[in-house]
PDB file of C-alpha atoms and ligand atoms in Angstrom:
ATOM      1  CA  MET A   1     205.852   7.826 -36.183  1.00 81.00           C
ATOM      2  CA  ARG A   2     204.057   4.603 -35.488  1.00 96.00           C
ATOM      3  CA  ARG A   3     204.871   3.042 -32.370  1.00 97.00           C
ATOM      4  CA  LYS A   4     205.672  -1.047 -32.346  1.00 98.00           C
ATOM      5  CA  PHE A   5     202.861  -3.137 -30.921  1.00 98.00           C
ATOM      6  CA  VAL A   6     203.648  -6.765 -29.639  1.00 98.00           C
ATOM      7  CA  ALA A   7     200.582  -8.771 -28.932  1.00 98.00           C
ATOM      8  CA  GLY A   8     200.310 -12.110 -27.521  1.00 98.00           C
ATOM      9  CA  ASN A   9     197.289 -14.407 -28.118  1.00 98.00           C
ATOM     10  CA  TRP A  10     196.728 -16.816 -25.878  1.00 98.00           C
ATOM     11  CA  LYS A  11     194.747 -18.989 -27.566  1.00 98.00           C
ATOM     12  CA  MET A  12     192.287 -21.499 -25.693  1.00 98.00           C
ATOM     13  CA  HIS A  13     195.121 -21.854 -22.923  1.00 98.00           C
ATOM     14  CA  GLY A  14     195.739 -20.752 -19.591  1.00 97.00           C
ATOM     15  CA  SER A  15     194.275 -21.255 -15.922  1.00 98.00           C
ATOM     16  CA  LEU A  16     194.255 -18.933 -13.248  1.00 98.00           C
ATOM     17  CA  ALA A  17     197.452 -20.291 -11.451  1.00 98.00           C
ATOM     18  CA  GLU A  18     199.346 -20.551 -14.865  1.00 98.00           C
ATOM     19  CA  ASN A  19     197.791 -17.166 -15.789  1.00 98.00           C
ATOM     20  CA  GLN A  20     199.174 -15.553 -12.605  1.00 98.00           C
ATOM     21  CA  THR A  21     202.822 -16.965 -12.836  1.00 98.00           C
ATOM     22  CA  LEU A  22     202.922 -15.762 -16.614  1.00 98.00           C
ATOM     23  CA  LEU A  23     201.263 -12.047 -16.344  1.00 98.00           C
ATOM     24  CA  SER A  24     203.813 -11.168 -13.296  1.00 98.00           C
ATOM     25  CA  GLN A  25     206.858 -12.784 -14.983  1.00 98.00           C
ATOM     26  CA  LEU A  26     205.814 -10.454 -17.906  1.00 98.00           C
ATOM     27  CA  ALA A  27     205.132  -7.425 -15.514  1.00 97.00           C
ATOM     28  CA  ARG A  28     208.509  -7.963 -14.032  1.00 97.00           C
ATOM     29  CA  GLY A  29     210.250  -8.323 -17.005  1.00 97.00           C
ATOM     30  CA  LEU A  30     208.739  -5.673 -19.273  1.00 97.00           C
ATOM     31  CA  LYS A  31     208.895  -2.716 -16.946  1.00 95.00           C
ATOM     32  CA  GLY A  32     210.556   0.494 -18.494  1.00 91.00           C
ATOM     33  CA  SER A  33     208.641  -0.650 -21.841  1.00 92.00           C
ATOM     34  CA  GLU A  34     206.270   2.186 -22.211  1.00 92.00           C
ATOM     35  CA  SER A  35     207.935   3.248 -25.682  1.00 94.00           C
ATOM     36  CA  LEU A  36     206.291  -0.048 -27.078  1.00 97.00           C
ATOM     37  CA  ASP A  37     202.393  -0.958 -27.305  1.00 98.00           C
ATOM     38  CA  ILE A  38     202.355  -4.531 -25.503  1.00 98.00           C
ATOM     39  CA  ALA A  39     199.089  -6.505 -25.213  1.00 98.00           C
ATOM     40  CA  VAL A  40     198.253  -9.996 -24.014  1.00 98.00           C
ATOM     41  CA  PHE A  41     194.932 -11.410 -25.332  1.00 98.00           C
ATOM     42  CA  ALA A  42     193.078 -14.139 -22.815  1.00 98.00           C
ATOM     43  CA  THR A  43     189.805 -16.202 -22.923  1.00 97.00           C
ATOM     44  CA  ALA A  44     186.809 -14.269 -21.593  1.00 96.00           C
ATOM     45  CA  PRO A  45     186.972 -16.087 -18.374  1.00 96.00           C
ATOM     46  CA  TYR A  46     190.325 -14.657 -17.694  1.00 98.00           C
ATOM     47  CA  LEU A  47     189.972 -11.214 -18.703  1.00 97.00           C
ATOM     48  CA  PHE A  48     189.222 -10.013 -15.380  1.00 96.00           C
ATOM     49  CA  GLN A  49     192.061 -11.425 -14.067  1.00 97.00           C
ATOM     50  CA  CYS A  50     194.281  -9.581 -16.680  1.00 98.00           C
ATOM     51  CA  LYS A  51     192.583  -6.574 -15.930  1.00 97.00           C
ATOM     52  CA  SER A  52     193.493  -6.334 -12.087  1.00 96.00           C
ATOM     53  CA  LEU A  53     197.095  -7.664 -12.661  1.00 97.00           C
ATOM     54  CA  LEU A  54     198.245  -5.457 -14.975  1.00 97.00           C
ATOM     55  CA  ALA A  55     196.572  -2.543 -13.552  1.00 94.00           C
ATOM     56  CA  SER A  56     200.020  -0.782 -12.817  1.00 90.00           C
ATOM     57  CA  THR A  57     201.802  -1.885 -15.384  1.00 95.00           C
ATOM     58  CA  PRO A  58     202.655  -0.699 -19.226  1.00 94.00           C
ATOM     59  CA  LEU A  59     201.254  -3.701 -20.184  1.00 97.00           C
ATOM     60  CA  ASN A  60     197.488  -4.086 -21.806  1.00 97.00           C
ATOM     61  CA  TRP A  61     194.839  -6.952 -22.294  1.00 98.00           C
ATOM     62  CA  GLY A  62     192.438  -7.673 -24.756  1.00 98.00           C
ATOM     63  CA  ALA A  63     190.000 -10.148 -26.043  1.00 98.00           C
ATOM     64  CA  GLN A  64     190.273 -13.026 -28.501  1.00 98.00           C
ATOM     65  CA  ASN A  65     186.798 -12.421 -30.203  1.00 98.00           C
ATOM     66  CA  MET A  66     183.348 -10.765 -29.571  1.00 98.00           C
ATOM     67  CA  SER A  67     179.591 -11.066 -31.035  1.00 98.00           C
ATOM     68  CA  GLN A  68     178.941  -9.283 -33.826  1.00 98.00           C
ATOM     69  CA  TYR A  69     175.570  -8.251 -32.394  1.00 98.00           C
ATOM     70  CA  SER A  70     175.168  -5.612 -29.758  1.00 97.00           C
ATOM     71  CA  GLN A  71     172.851  -8.001 -27.439  1.00 97.00           C
ATOM     72  CA  GLY A  72     169.822  -9.991 -27.106  1.00 98.00           C
ATOM     73  CA  ALA A  73     169.356 -13.806 -27.487  1.00 98.00           C
ATOM     74  CA  TYR A  74     172.721 -15.147 -28.438  1.00 98.00           C
ATOM     75  CA  THR A  75     173.391 -17.507 -25.719  1.00 98.00           C
ATOM     76  CA  GLY A  76     177.011 -17.812 -25.198  1.00 96.00           C
ATOM     77  CA  GLU A  77     178.617 -14.779 -26.751  1.00 97.00           C
ATOM     78  CA  VAL A  78     180.217 -11.589 -25.310  1.00 98.00           C
ATOM     79  CA  SER A  79     179.058  -8.104 -26.830  1.00 98.00           C
ATOM     80  CA  ALA A  80     181.652  -5.309 -27.623  1.00 98.00           C
ATOM     81  CA  GLN A  81     179.848  -3.280 -25.113  1.00 98.00           C
ATOM     82  CA  MET A  82     180.468  -5.828 -22.483  1.00 98.00           C
ATOM     83  CA  LEU A  83     184.216  -5.926 -23.127  1.00 98.00           C
ATOM     84  CA  GLN A  84     184.306  -1.868 -22.825  1.00 97.00           C
ATOM     85  CA  ASP A  85     182.278  -2.107 -19.777  1.00 95.00           C
ATOM     86  CA  PHE A  86     185.357  -3.161 -17.833  1.00 88.00           C
ATOM     87  CA  SER A  87     187.684  -1.147 -19.976  1.00 93.00           C
ATOM     88  CA  CYS A  88     188.825  -4.010 -22.368  1.00 96.00           C
ATOM     89  CA  LYS A  89     190.974  -1.994 -24.787  1.00 96.00           C
ATOM     90  CA  TYR A  90     191.458  -4.421 -27.866  1.00 98.00           C
ATOM     91  CA  VAL A  91     189.613  -6.753 -29.335  1.00 98.00           C
ATOM     92  CA  ILE A  92     191.111  -9.406 -32.299  1.00 98.00           C
ATOM     93  CA  VAL A  93     188.583  -9.964 -34.960  1.00 98.00           C
ATOM     94  CA  GLY A  94     188.743 -12.192 -37.751  1.00 98.00           C
ATOM     95  CA  HIS A  95     191.583 -14.525 -36.707  1.00 98.00           C
ATOM     96  CA  SER A  96     192.041 -17.106 -39.222  1.00 97.00           C
ATOM     97  CA  GLU A  97     190.970 -19.947 -36.411  1.00 97.00           C
ATOM     98  CA  ARG A  98     187.543 -18.453 -36.414  1.00 98.00           C
ATOM     99  CA  ARG A  99     187.363 -18.005 -40.149  1.00 98.00           C
ATOM    100  CA  GLU A 100     188.078 -21.455 -40.521  1.00 96.00           C
ATOM    101  CA  ILE A 101     186.875 -23.433 -37.603  1.00 97.00           C
ATOM    102  CA  PHE A 102     183.862 -21.392 -36.799  1.00 97.00           C
ATOM    103  CA  SER A 103     182.898 -20.333 -40.527  1.00 97.00           C
ATOM    104  CA  GLU A 104     183.424 -16.477 -40.090  1.00 98.00           C
ATOM    105  CA  ASN A 105     183.162 -14.970 -43.242  1.00 98.00           C
ATOM    106  CA  ASN A 106     184.196 -11.254 -44.392  1.00 98.00           C
ATOM    107  CA  SER A 107     180.652 -10.286 -43.927  1.00 98.00           C
ATOM    108  CA  VAL A 108     180.504 -11.197 -39.997  1.00 98.00           C
ATOM    109  CA  VAL A 109     184.238  -9.821 -39.274  1.00 98.00           C
ATOM    110  CA  ALA A 110     183.393  -6.724 -40.660  1.00 98.00           C
ATOM    111  CA  ASP A 111     180.255  -6.585 -38.490  1.00 98.00           C
ATOM    112  CA  LYS A 112     182.400  -7.445 -35.607  1.00 98.00           C
ATOM    113  CA  PHE A 113     184.752  -4.795 -36.477  1.00 98.00           C
ATOM    114  CA  ALA A 114     182.113  -2.202 -36.812  1.00 98.00           C
ATOM    115  CA  GLN A 115     180.712  -3.483 -33.235  1.00 98.00           C
ATOM    116  CA  ALA A 116     184.384  -3.042 -31.613  1.00 98.00           C
ATOM    117  CA  LEU A 117     184.215   0.342 -32.849  1.00 98.00           C
ATOM    118  CA  LYS A 118     180.906   1.427 -32.017  1.00 98.00           C
ATOM    119  CA  ALA A 119     181.653   0.629 -28.377  1.00 98.00           C
ATOM    120  CA  GLY A 120     185.368   1.988 -28.426  1.00 98.00           C
ATOM    121  CA  VAL A 121     187.136  -1.058 -28.160  1.00 98.00           C
ATOM    122  CA  THR A 122     190.139  -1.373 -30.552  1.00 98.00           C
ATOM    123  CA  PRO A 123     189.515  -3.924 -33.095  1.00 98.00           C
ATOM    124  CA  ILE A 124     192.709  -5.903 -34.716  1.00 98.00           C
ATOM    125  CA  LEU A 125     191.652  -7.343 -37.809  1.00 98.00           C
ATOM    126  CA  CYS A 126     193.533 -10.338 -38.925  1.00 98.00           C
ATOM    127  CA  VAL A 127     193.571 -11.012 -42.532  1.00 98.00           C
ATOM    128  CA  GLY A 128     195.759 -13.805 -44.062  1.00 98.00           C
ATOM    129  CA  GLU A 129     196.120 -16.198 -47.192  1.00 97.00           C
ATOM    130  CA  SER A 130     196.091 -20.099 -47.447  1.00 96.00           C
ATOM    131  CA  LEU A 131     199.089 -21.556 -48.428  1.00 94.00           C
ATOM    132  CA  GLN A 132     196.962 -22.723 -51.592  1.00 94.00           C
ATOM    133  CA  GLN A 133     196.057 -18.924 -52.342  1.00 96.00           C
ATOM    134  CA  ARG A 134     199.628 -18.129 -51.976  1.00 95.00           C
ATOM    135  CA  GLU A 135     200.828 -20.899 -54.466  1.00 93.00           C
ATOM    136  CA  SER A 136     198.437 -20.064 -56.923  1.00 96.00           C
ATOM    137  CA  GLY A 137     199.195 -16.356 -56.820  1.00 96.00           C
ATOM    138  CA  VAL A 138     196.038 -14.958 -55.547  1.00 98.00           C
ATOM    139  CA  ALA A 139     197.309 -13.841 -51.849  1.00 97.00           C
ATOM    140  CA  GLU A 140     197.473  -9.925 -52.583  1.00 98.00           C
ATOM    141  CA  ALA A 141     193.917 -10.608 -53.834  1.00 98.00           C
ATOM    142  CA  ILE A 142     192.661 -12.314 -50.949  1.00 98.00           C
ATOM    143  CA  ILE A 143     193.821  -9.678 -48.364  1.00 98.00           C
ATOM    144  CA  SER A 144     192.747  -6.962 -50.235  1.00 98.00           C
ATOM    145  CA  GLU A 145     189.195  -8.477 -50.217  1.00 98.00           C
ATOM    146  CA  GLN A 146     189.370  -9.364 -46.510  1.00 98.00           C
ATOM    147  CA  ILE A 147     190.405  -5.522 -46.068  1.00 98.00           C
ATOM    148  CA  GLN A 148     187.552  -4.053 -48.707  1.00 98.00           C
ATOM    149  CA  ALA A 149     185.068  -6.155 -46.726  1.00 98.00           C
ATOM    150  CA  VAL A 150     185.370  -4.118 -43.802  1.00 98.00           C
ATOM    151  CA  LEU A 151     186.025  -0.895 -45.656  1.00 98.00           C
ATOM    152  CA  ASN A 152     182.540  -1.231 -46.798  1.00 98.00           C
ATOM    153  CA  VAL A 153     180.921  -1.481 -43.659  1.00 98.00           C
ATOM    154  CA  VAL A 154     182.975   1.301 -41.531  1.00 98.00           C
ATOM    155  CA  GLY A 155     184.706   3.470 -44.263  1.00 98.00           C
ATOM    156  CA  VAL A 156     188.325   4.013 -44.051  1.00 98.00           C
ATOM    157  CA  SER A 157     187.926   6.440 -40.896  1.00 98.00           C
ATOM    158  CA  GLY A 158     186.806   3.367 -38.876  1.00 97.00           C
ATOM    159  CA  PHE A 159     190.326   2.347 -39.773  1.00 98.00           C
ATOM    160  CA  ALA A 160     191.711   5.262 -37.802  1.00 97.00           C
ATOM    161  CA  HIS A 161     191.110   3.465 -34.637  1.00 94.00           C
ATOM    162  CA  SER A 162     192.089  -0.157 -35.433  1.00 98.00           C
ATOM    163  CA  VAL A 163     195.322  -2.241 -36.086  1.00 98.00           C
ATOM    164  CA  ILE A 164     195.838  -5.013 -38.759  1.00 98.00           C
ATOM    165  CA  ALA A 165     197.405  -8.066 -38.267  1.00 98.00           C
ATOM    166  CA  TYR A 166     198.817  -9.761 -41.736  1.00 98.00           C
ATOM    167  CA  GLU A 167     198.608 -13.772 -40.681  1.00 98.00           C
ATOM    168  CA  PRO A 168     199.316 -15.901 -43.616  1.00 97.00           C
ATOM    169  CA  VAL A 169     197.429 -19.037 -42.345  1.00 96.00           C
ATOM    170  CA  TRP A 170     199.970 -21.462 -43.405  1.00 95.00           C
ATOM    171  CA  ALA A 171     202.498 -19.513 -41.042  1.00 93.00           C
ATOM    172  CA  ILE A 172     200.195 -19.728 -38.146  1.00 93.00           C
ATOM    173  CA  GLY A 173     201.491 -22.385 -35.631  1.00 85.00           C
ATOM    174  CA  THR A 174     203.274 -24.237 -38.466  1.00 87.00           C
ATOM    175  CA  GLY A 175     206.842 -22.834 -37.276  1.00 83.00           C
ATOM    176  CA  LYS A 176     206.914 -21.751 -41.130  1.00 84.00           C
ATOM    177  CA  THR A 177     207.434 -18.079 -41.128  1.00 87.00           C
ATOM    178  CA  ALA A 178     206.778 -15.723 -44.159  1.00 91.00           C
ATOM    179  CA  SER A 179     209.988 -14.217 -44.773  1.00 95.00           C
ATOM    180  CA  PRO A 180     210.687 -10.836 -43.889  1.00 97.00           C
ATOM    181  CA  GLU A 181     210.616  -9.978 -47.596  1.00 97.00           C
ATOM    182  CA  GLN A 182     207.006 -11.632 -48.022  1.00 97.00           C
ATOM    183  CA  ALA A 183     205.975  -9.617 -45.190  1.00 97.00           C
ATOM    184  CA  GLN A 184     207.032  -6.387 -46.237  1.00 98.00           C
ATOM    185  CA  GLU A 185     205.436  -7.095 -49.338  1.00 98.00           C
ATOM    186  CA  MET A 186     202.001  -7.562 -48.352  1.00 98.00           C
ATOM    187  CA  HIS A 187     202.382  -5.018 -45.471  1.00 98.00           C
ATOM    188  CA  ALA A 188     203.218  -2.605 -48.078  1.00 98.00           C
ATOM    189  CA  ALA A 189     200.439  -3.383 -50.111  1.00 98.00           C
ATOM    190  CA  ILE A 190     197.884  -3.216 -47.159  1.00 98.00           C
ATOM    191  CA  ARG A 191     199.420   0.262 -46.654  1.00 98.00           C
ATOM    192  CA  ALA A 192     199.119   1.296 -50.210  1.00 98.00           C
ATOM    193  CA  GLN A 193     195.044  -0.152 -50.296  1.00 98.00           C
ATOM    194  CA  LEU A 194     194.571   1.903 -47.436  1.00 98.00           C
ATOM    195  CA  ALA A 195     196.367   5.333 -48.944  1.00 98.00           C
ATOM    196  CA  LYS A 196     194.059   4.793 -52.084  1.00 98.00           C
ATOM    197  CA  GLU A 197     191.431   6.262 -49.274  1.00 98.00           C
ATOM    198  CA  ASN A 198     193.318   8.077 -47.115  1.00 98.00           C
ATOM    199  CA  GLU A 199     196.951   8.620 -46.683  1.00 98.00           C
ATOM    200  CA  ASN A 200     197.073   9.861 -43.382  1.00 98.00           C
ATOM    201  CA  ILE A 201     195.353   6.812 -41.949  1.00 98.00           C
ATOM    202  CA  ALA A 202     197.453   4.467 -44.014  1.00 98.00           C
ATOM    203  CA  ALA A 203     200.568   6.371 -42.933  1.00 98.00           C
ATOM    204  CA  ASN A 204     199.583   5.630 -38.839  1.00 98.00           C
ATOM    205  CA  MET A 205     198.125   2.178 -39.438  1.00 98.00           C
ATOM    206  CA  GLN A 206     199.887   0.004 -37.066  1.00 98.00           C
ATOM    207  CA  ILE A 207     200.256  -3.385 -39.173  1.00 98.00           C
ATOM    208  CA  LEU A 208     201.589  -6.684 -37.476  1.00 98.00           C
ATOM    209  CA  TYR A 209     202.921  -9.483 -38.876  1.00 98.00           C
ATOM    210  CA  GLY A 210     201.621 -12.954 -37.124  1.00 97.00           C
ATOM    211  CA  GLY A 211     202.811 -16.583 -38.032  1.00 96.00           C
ATOM    212  CA  SER A 212     205.341 -18.352 -36.036  1.00 93.00           C
ATOM    213  CA  VAL A 213     207.221 -15.331 -34.625  1.00 96.00           C
ATOM    214  CA  LYS A 214     209.766 -16.512 -31.969  1.00 97.00           C
ATOM    215  CA  PRO A 215     212.424 -14.664 -30.472  1.00 97.00           C
ATOM    216  CA  GLY A 216     214.726 -15.953 -33.642  1.00 97.00           C
ATOM    217  CA  ASN A 217     213.124 -14.437 -36.116  1.00 96.00           C
ATOM    218  CA  ALA A 218     211.689 -11.236 -34.769  1.00 98.00           C
ATOM    219  CA  ALA A 219     214.415  -8.829 -35.116  1.00 98.00           C
ATOM    220  CA  ASP A 220     214.985  -9.480 -39.061  1.00 98.00           C
ATOM    221  CA  ILE A 221     210.771  -9.216 -39.187  1.00 97.00           C
ATOM    222  CA  PHE A 222     210.602  -5.979 -37.191  1.00 98.00           C
ATOM    223  CA  ALA A 223     213.511  -4.412 -39.058  1.00 97.00           C
ATOM    224  CA  LYS A 224     211.309  -4.227 -42.424  1.00 98.00           C
ATOM    225  CA  PRO A 225     209.927  -0.647 -42.718  1.00 98.00           C
ATOM    226  CA  ASP A 226     205.692  -1.382 -42.675  1.00 98.00           C
ATOM    227  CA  VAL A 227     206.049  -4.161 -40.052  1.00 98.00           C
ATOM    228  CA  ASP A 228     204.837  -2.565 -37.089  1.00 98.00           C
ATOM    229  CA  GLY A 229     205.178  -5.436 -34.671  1.00 98.00           C
ATOM    230  CA  ALA A 230     203.949  -9.038 -34.152  1.00 98.00           C
ATOM    231  CA  LEU A 231     200.610 -11.131 -33.246  1.00 98.00           C
ATOM    232  CA  VAL A 232     202.464 -13.900 -31.418  1.00 98.00           C
ATOM    233  CA  GLY A 233     200.634 -17.116 -30.595  1.00 97.00           C
ATOM    234  CA  GLY A 234     202.626 -20.005 -29.423  1.00 96.00           C
ATOM    235  CA  ALA A 235     205.204 -17.968 -28.139  1.00 98.00           C
ATOM    236  CA  SER A 236     203.398 -15.722 -26.135  1.00 98.00           C
ATOM    237  CA  LEU A 237     202.907 -18.595 -23.706  1.00 98.00           C
ATOM    238  CA  ASN A 238     206.396 -18.544 -22.758  1.00 98.00           C
ATOM    239  CA  ALA A 239     207.299 -15.373 -20.892  1.00 98.00           C
ATOM    240  CA  ASN A 240     210.675 -15.318 -21.879  1.00 98.00           C
ATOM    241  CA  ASP A 241     210.078 -15.906 -25.516  1.00 98.00           C
ATOM    242  CA  PHE A 242     207.677 -13.273 -25.346  1.00 98.00           C
ATOM    243  CA  ILE A 243     209.883 -10.789 -23.272  1.00 98.00           C
ATOM    244  CA  GLN A 244     212.721 -11.349 -25.867  1.00 98.00           C
ATOM    245  CA  ILE A 245     210.473 -10.591 -28.805  1.00 98.00           C
ATOM    246  CA  CYS A 246     209.244  -7.429 -27.130  1.00 98.00           C
ATOM    247  CA  LYS A 247     213.095  -6.612 -26.557  1.00 97.00           C
ATOM    248  CA  ALA A 248     213.676  -6.881 -30.204  1.00 97.00           C
ATOM    249  CA  ALA A 249     210.912  -4.671 -31.419  1.00 97.00           C
ATOM    250  CA  SER A 250     211.997  -1.919 -28.804  1.00 91.00           C
TER     251      SER A 250
HETATM  252  C1  PEP B   1     198.420 -16.336 -33.819  1.00 77.01           C
HETATM  253  O1  PEP B   1     197.662 -17.339 -33.112  1.00 77.01           O
HETATM  254  O2  PEP B   1     197.691 -15.449 -34.303  1.00 77.01           O
HETATM  255  C2  PEP B   1     199.416 -16.990 -34.152  1.00 77.01           C
HETATM  256  C3  PEP B   1     200.267 -16.071 -35.179  1.00 77.01           C
HETATM  257  O3  PEP B   1     200.013 -17.903 -33.802  1.00 77.01           O
HETATM  258  P1  PEP B   1     201.703 -18.560 -33.934  1.00 77.01           P
HETATM  259  O4  PEP B   1     202.379 -17.546 -33.095  1.00 77.01           O
HETATM  260  O5  PEP B   1     201.650 -19.959 -32.990  1.00 77.01           O
HETATM  261  O6  PEP B   1     202.099 -19.162 -35.565  1.00 77.01           O
END
C-alpha cells in the first residue's frame, strides 16, 4: 500500500521571518498527520532553519536542487553529500524550471539523481512535457525518454529509493491543471514503464502530480488510483492552502 505524499516547493521565496511563521503554522495545522508523507522544499540557505523548526514534527524537508558532481571546484554548488551531512531527506531533481531556465538536460538530471542516491538522499525526479509536445501527441514519449535517461544510469533498482513527480510544464504556475484523467493516464504510463523492468518497484513507486494543485482541485486528483500525492508550488506558500491539500490526501 503506497502512502500519499504532499510536497511543497517554495521555489525562490521566503525569509527567516516568513519561514518561521509558515513552518509553525504548518507544524500546528498538520499535527497528527503521520499517515501521510509531507515535506517542504526551501532554498539552500534556509534548510537548516527547516531542520531545526521541524525536528519534533511529522514534517520532513528537502532541497530544491543539488550538484551533479560529488565535490570539487564547482563554485556555488551544493553536493548531495553536503545535504546528507545534516540529514536532508529529499532533493528535487529535474524540475522543469531547472531544465528550462538553467538548461539541465536529461543526462545532467540523471547524474544528479545518481549522486543523490549515492549519498542516501531520496531524489524526487520531476518529469513533464511542454504544451507544444502535448498538442503534437508526443507527451508520453517525452516522459518515457526523461525516465529512460535515469534508468540508463541507475537501473531500475535506483528507483526503489526515489519518488517521481509528473509535472506537465503547461500546468506549472499557470493556474491550468491537468484533468484528473490526464494525470491518471500519464501516471499509469510511468508505472507501466517501470513495471516492464520490475513490477514490485513500479507498484511501490510514489508518483506525485504537480501543476497548479490547489485546495479546490486536490481531492479529485488524489482520487485517481495511480496518483500518490502532489508536488505543490504556489499553494505551498500559504499555510491554510497547503494544510487543506494535505488533508485532502489523508
Ligand atoms: C512546482 O513548482 O513544482 C509546481 C507544481 O508549481 P505550481 O503548484 O505553482 O503550479
